[in-house]
Amino acid sequence: LAWGMAAAASTHTATGYPTQAEVHGSAASWVAPDLKTKELGYATPCPSCGVRMVIPLDPVLNVQCFQCDSVWVPPHVSQPDNVALREPIHRVKARTHSLDSFKNAVNFVIHANTGTSKVKIVNKIGSVPKGTHRDFALALQRGLKQIRLTGESVVRWNRGTVRETVQAVEPDLFAQVRSHCGVSEREYNASLELPPESHRTHFTVVGAGEASGKSPSFFLLSPDQKFILKTCTVGDYKCLLRILRPYVNHLGTHRDTWISKFFGLYTVKIGARHASFLAMNNFFAGQYAIHEKYDLKGSTYRREASARELRKKSPVYKDLDWMRSGHRWEFKGSREQAMETLKQDVRFLAQQGIIDYSLLVGVHKRAAQTDPSWHEPAPHPIRSLVLRQVTEKTMIYFGIVDILTPYSTRKKLEKFYQHSLRRRSGGMNDASCTDPQSYAKRFFEFIEKYSVDHLPTSPGTFTCAYHWVVVQ
């Protein structure tokens, strides 16, 4: 607002625009420049019907009201009283608050639900954010909208006495990721931005205590549950920037990759508090209820759900639990193609020096009595965010997650310690922490052995085709 007033006042002599005092002396009031057209203007009511409208600062002799069609002289144009109204007439569309709000809300809903299907209600997670979680969620959503409108990668504003800053890191590279995955900018923004005329975040939050991992991170989820925004550590931040270009190239070359998709990296500062958020896809945003969840690393050393984990409403099981469950994949089509995709993914991660990644698996069990309309969802023509494999008895959602742990000096010491303990106890050398090449080999062999049914494949083609899933 102040910028618009100062800019117009400074150009009054050269352009004939009104000064700040002249405008405030009339019924008009200054508004900030239109962020889409970059044009200055001011809002003023129609003398006949009172509808407020935005008048451009370009010198205009006459204005015609959009609603009542009355013709009148704008406050910033000086004309002798004996000069009749004449052309040109600038017809201005009335800009009422209720009309704009309604149109914005309708467009927002249309964009958010384009080409989508519903997420099963039991798959929705998270609670209403409070305190620090709410502050960061609201600042992030406001910042994302301003970044889109201004085209800048860093936006700042004051909320009361607190300075807030949001930065989009490497926006061009992440735009390539979204393009590779068929995620349109319109749908991405509609899912993550603050809804029109809203002053309250619509994200949900999963705190560190509710998550299955050991990380202190918390997670924000978009209302359609398609996207997860995870707080990342300094190590995660640096690792992602180091592998980002090869990662983008890998996604562009291997379109059926199982690796999780990173759609954006953002830093948020609220006064002295700061956090970094990584936007990624939600593998469990599916149309069928997920009855069991597994986190598979390919290791059997202490890899079973703890008593504390089992007490949770939706526990996450591990490798030993998977082996005992008897679950197997029966790929509908080329098992070799599926394993080749997995092999390319683990090879890429090994080349980048990454370890500790997991195969996240969600299992929906079919009950003939309760699933009479069981069918494989038709893939959306645009690649989406959910990988799934269908058999006669189960639907399995899956994807490789946690790919930002480098084989650092700390991990090398952890490997030495774990392997020493295993040798002393006479156990197998299958400790979770190991070098990238060994980790990739063990991970691939475990998935191949325990996760793929070795029965002859049925007719058809293996598909990792995605389908959109959005709540309505």
mmCIF file of N, CA, C and O in Angstrom, residues 4 6 36 68 78 93 100 102 119 128 139 154 191 197 232 237 280 300 316-317 358 374 384 428 436 470:
data_model
loop_
_atom_site.group_PDB
_atom_site.id
_atom_site.type_symbol
_atom_site.label_atom_id
_atom_site.label_comp_id
_atom_site.label_asym_id
_atom_site.label_seq_id
_atom_site.Cartn_x
_atom_site.Cartn_y
_atom_site.Cartn_z
ATOM 1 N N GLY A 4 2.643 1.717 -3.339
ATOM 2 C CA GLY A 4 1.800 2.235 -4.397
ATOM 3 C C GLY A 4 1.565 3.718 -4.254
ATOM 4 O O GLY A 4 1.600 4.476 -5.227
ATOM 5 N N ALA A 6 3.518 5.953 -2.694
ATOM 6 C CA ALA A 6 4.756 6.693 -2.932
ATOM 7 C C ALA A 6 5.104 6.733 -4.409
ATOM 8 O O ALA A 6 5.532 7.753 -4.944
ATOM 9 N N LYS A 36 -0.729 -8.983 -10.926
ATOM 10 C CA LYS A 36 -0.698 -9.703 -12.199
ATOM 11 C C LYS A 36 -0.331 -8.764 -13.351
ATOM 12 O O LYS A 36 0.418 -9.121 -14.243
ATOM 13 N N CYS A 68 -24.498 0.101 -13.173
ATOM 14 C CA CYS A 68 -25.636 0.960 -13.482
ATOM 15 C C CYS A 68 -25.477 1.718 -14.805
ATOM 16 O O CYS A 68 -26.386 2.457 -15.225
ATOM 17 N N SER A 78 -9.303 16.442 -13.929
ATOM 18 C CA SER A 78 -9.834 17.802 -13.773
ATOM 19 C C SER A 78 -10.435 18.259 -15.100
ATOM 20 O O SER A 78 -9.756 18.257 -16.134
ATOM 21 N N LYS A 93 -15.162 -2.665 -14.797
ATOM 22 C CA LYS A 93 -15.920 -3.741 -14.171
ATOM 23 C C LYS A 93 -15.987 -3.532 -12.673
ATOM 24 O O LYS A 93 -14.990 -3.254 -12.026
ATOM 25 N N ASP A 100 -15.782 -11.239 -5.981
ATOM 26 C CA ASP A 100 -14.422 -11.761 -6.099
ATOM 27 C C ASP A 100 -14.231 -12.979 -5.228
ATOM 28 O O ASP A 100 -13.610 -13.962 -5.628
ATOM 29 N N PHE A 102 -16.427 -15.127 -4.179
ATOM 30 C CA PHE A 102 -17.151 -16.275 -4.714
ATOM 31 C C PHE A 102 -16.408 -16.889 -5.898
ATOM 32 O O PHE A 102 -16.227 -18.096 -5.981
ATOM 33 N N VAL A 119 -9.888 -39.917 -1.520
ATOM 34 C CA VAL A 119 -9.047 -40.710 -0.633
ATOM 35 C C VAL A 119 -9.954 -41.402 0.365
ATOM 36 O O VAL A 119 -10.898 -40.800 0.885
ATOM 37 N N VAL A 128 -5.620 -31.014 13.740
ATOM 38 C CA VAL A 128 -5.554 -29.567 13.552
ATOM 39 C C VAL A 128 -4.277 -29.038 14.195
ATOM 40 O O VAL A 128 -4.025 -29.308 15.373
ATOM 41 N N ALA A 139 2.207 -19.469 7.939
ATOM 42 C CA ALA A 139 3.225 -18.666 7.254
ATOM 43 C C ALA A 139 3.632 -19.304 5.932
ATOM 44 O O ALA A 139 3.815 -18.613 4.922
ATOM 45 N N VAL A 154 11.829 -15.251 -2.817
ATOM 46 C CA VAL A 154 11.828 -14.887 -1.392
ATOM 47 C C VAL A 154 10.789 -13.796 -1.178
ATOM 48 O O VAL A 154 10.769 -12.797 -1.903
ATOM 49 N N SER A 191 -3.535 -27.058 -3.965
ATOM 50 C CA SER A 191 -3.445 -27.973 -2.829
ATOM 51 C C SER A 191 -2.718 -27.351 -1.638
ATOM 52 O O SER A 191 -3.056 -27.625 -0.488
ATOM 53 N N GLU A 197 -9.578 -15.728 0.837
ATOM 54 C CA GLU A 197 -10.265 -15.065 1.945
ATOM 55 C C GLU A 197 -10.159 -15.838 3.254
ATOM 56 O O GLU A 197 -10.947 -15.620 4.163
ATOM 57 N N CYS A 232 12.738 -30.805 7.539
ATOM 58 C CA CYS A 232 13.983 -31.522 7.288
ATOM 59 C C CYS A 232 15.126 -30.892 8.084
ATOM 60 O O CYS A 232 15.138 -29.679 8.338
ATOM 61 N N TYR A 237 18.728 -31.195 4.296
ATOM 62 C CA TYR A 237 18.753 -30.031 3.401
ATOM 63 C C TYR A 237 19.988 -30.055 2.506
ATOM 64 O O TYR A 237 19.899 -29.921 1.287
ATOM 65 N N MET A 280 6.527 -33.462 -0.639
ATOM 66 C CA MET A 280 6.652 -34.756 -1.314
ATOM 67 C C MET A 280 5.282 -35.399 -1.470
ATOM 68 O O MET A 280 4.289 -34.940 -0.895
ATOM 69 N N THR A 300 17.440 -57.816 8.892
ATOM 70 C CA THR A 300 16.662 -58.558 9.889
ATOM 71 C C THR A 300 17.154 -58.298 11.315
ATOM 72 O O THR A 300 16.572 -58.800 12.267
ATOM 73 N N VAL A 316 3.317 -49.442 12.400
ATOM 74 C CA VAL A 316 4.115 -49.694 11.198
ATOM 75 C C VAL A 316 5.017 -50.887 11.490
ATOM 76 O O VAL A 316 5.869 -50.837 12.379
ATOM 77 N N TYR A 317 4.823 -51.960 10.754
ATOM 78 C CA TYR A 317 5.603 -53.179 10.953
ATOM 79 C C TYR A 317 6.906 -53.102 10.165
ATOM 80 O O TYR A 317 7.081 -52.236 9.307
ATOM 81 N N SER A 358 14.046 -46.890 2.770
ATOM 82 C CA SER A 358 13.108 -47.976 3.057
ATOM 83 C C SER A 358 12.104 -48.110 1.936
ATOM 84 O O SER A 358 11.836 -47.155 1.199
ATOM 85 N N TRP A 374 -14.797 -54.836 -6.125
ATOM 86 C CA TRP A 374 -13.344 -54.797 -6.224
ATOM 87 C C TRP A 374 -12.907 -54.725 -7.677
ATOM 88 O O TRP A 374 -13.340 -55.480 -8.525
ATOM 89 N N SER A 384 0.495 -39.803 -11.742
ATOM 90 C CA SER A 384 0.127 -39.186 -10.472
ATOM 91 C C SER A 384 1.043 -39.605 -9.359
ATOM 92 O O SER A 384 2.207 -39.870 -9.581
ATOM 93 N N MET A 428 24.519 -63.247 12.182
ATOM 94 C CA MET A 428 24.832 -62.946 10.790
ATOM 95 C C MET A 428 25.236 -61.479 10.655
ATOM 96 O O MET A 428 24.871 -60.634 11.463
ATOM 97 N N PRO A 436 27.008 -48.008 0.986
ATOM 98 C CA PRO A 436 25.936 -47.853 -0.014
ATOM 99 C C PRO A 436 25.800 -49.020 -0.980
ATOM 100 O O PRO A 436 24.677 -49.427 -1.303
ATOM 101 N N VAL A 470 -7.876 -37.187 -4.232
ATOM 102 C CA VAL A 470 -8.123 -35.932 -3.550
ATOM 103 C C VAL A 470 -9.437 -36.034 -2.773
ATOM 104 O O VAL A 470 -10.390 -36.609 -3.258
#
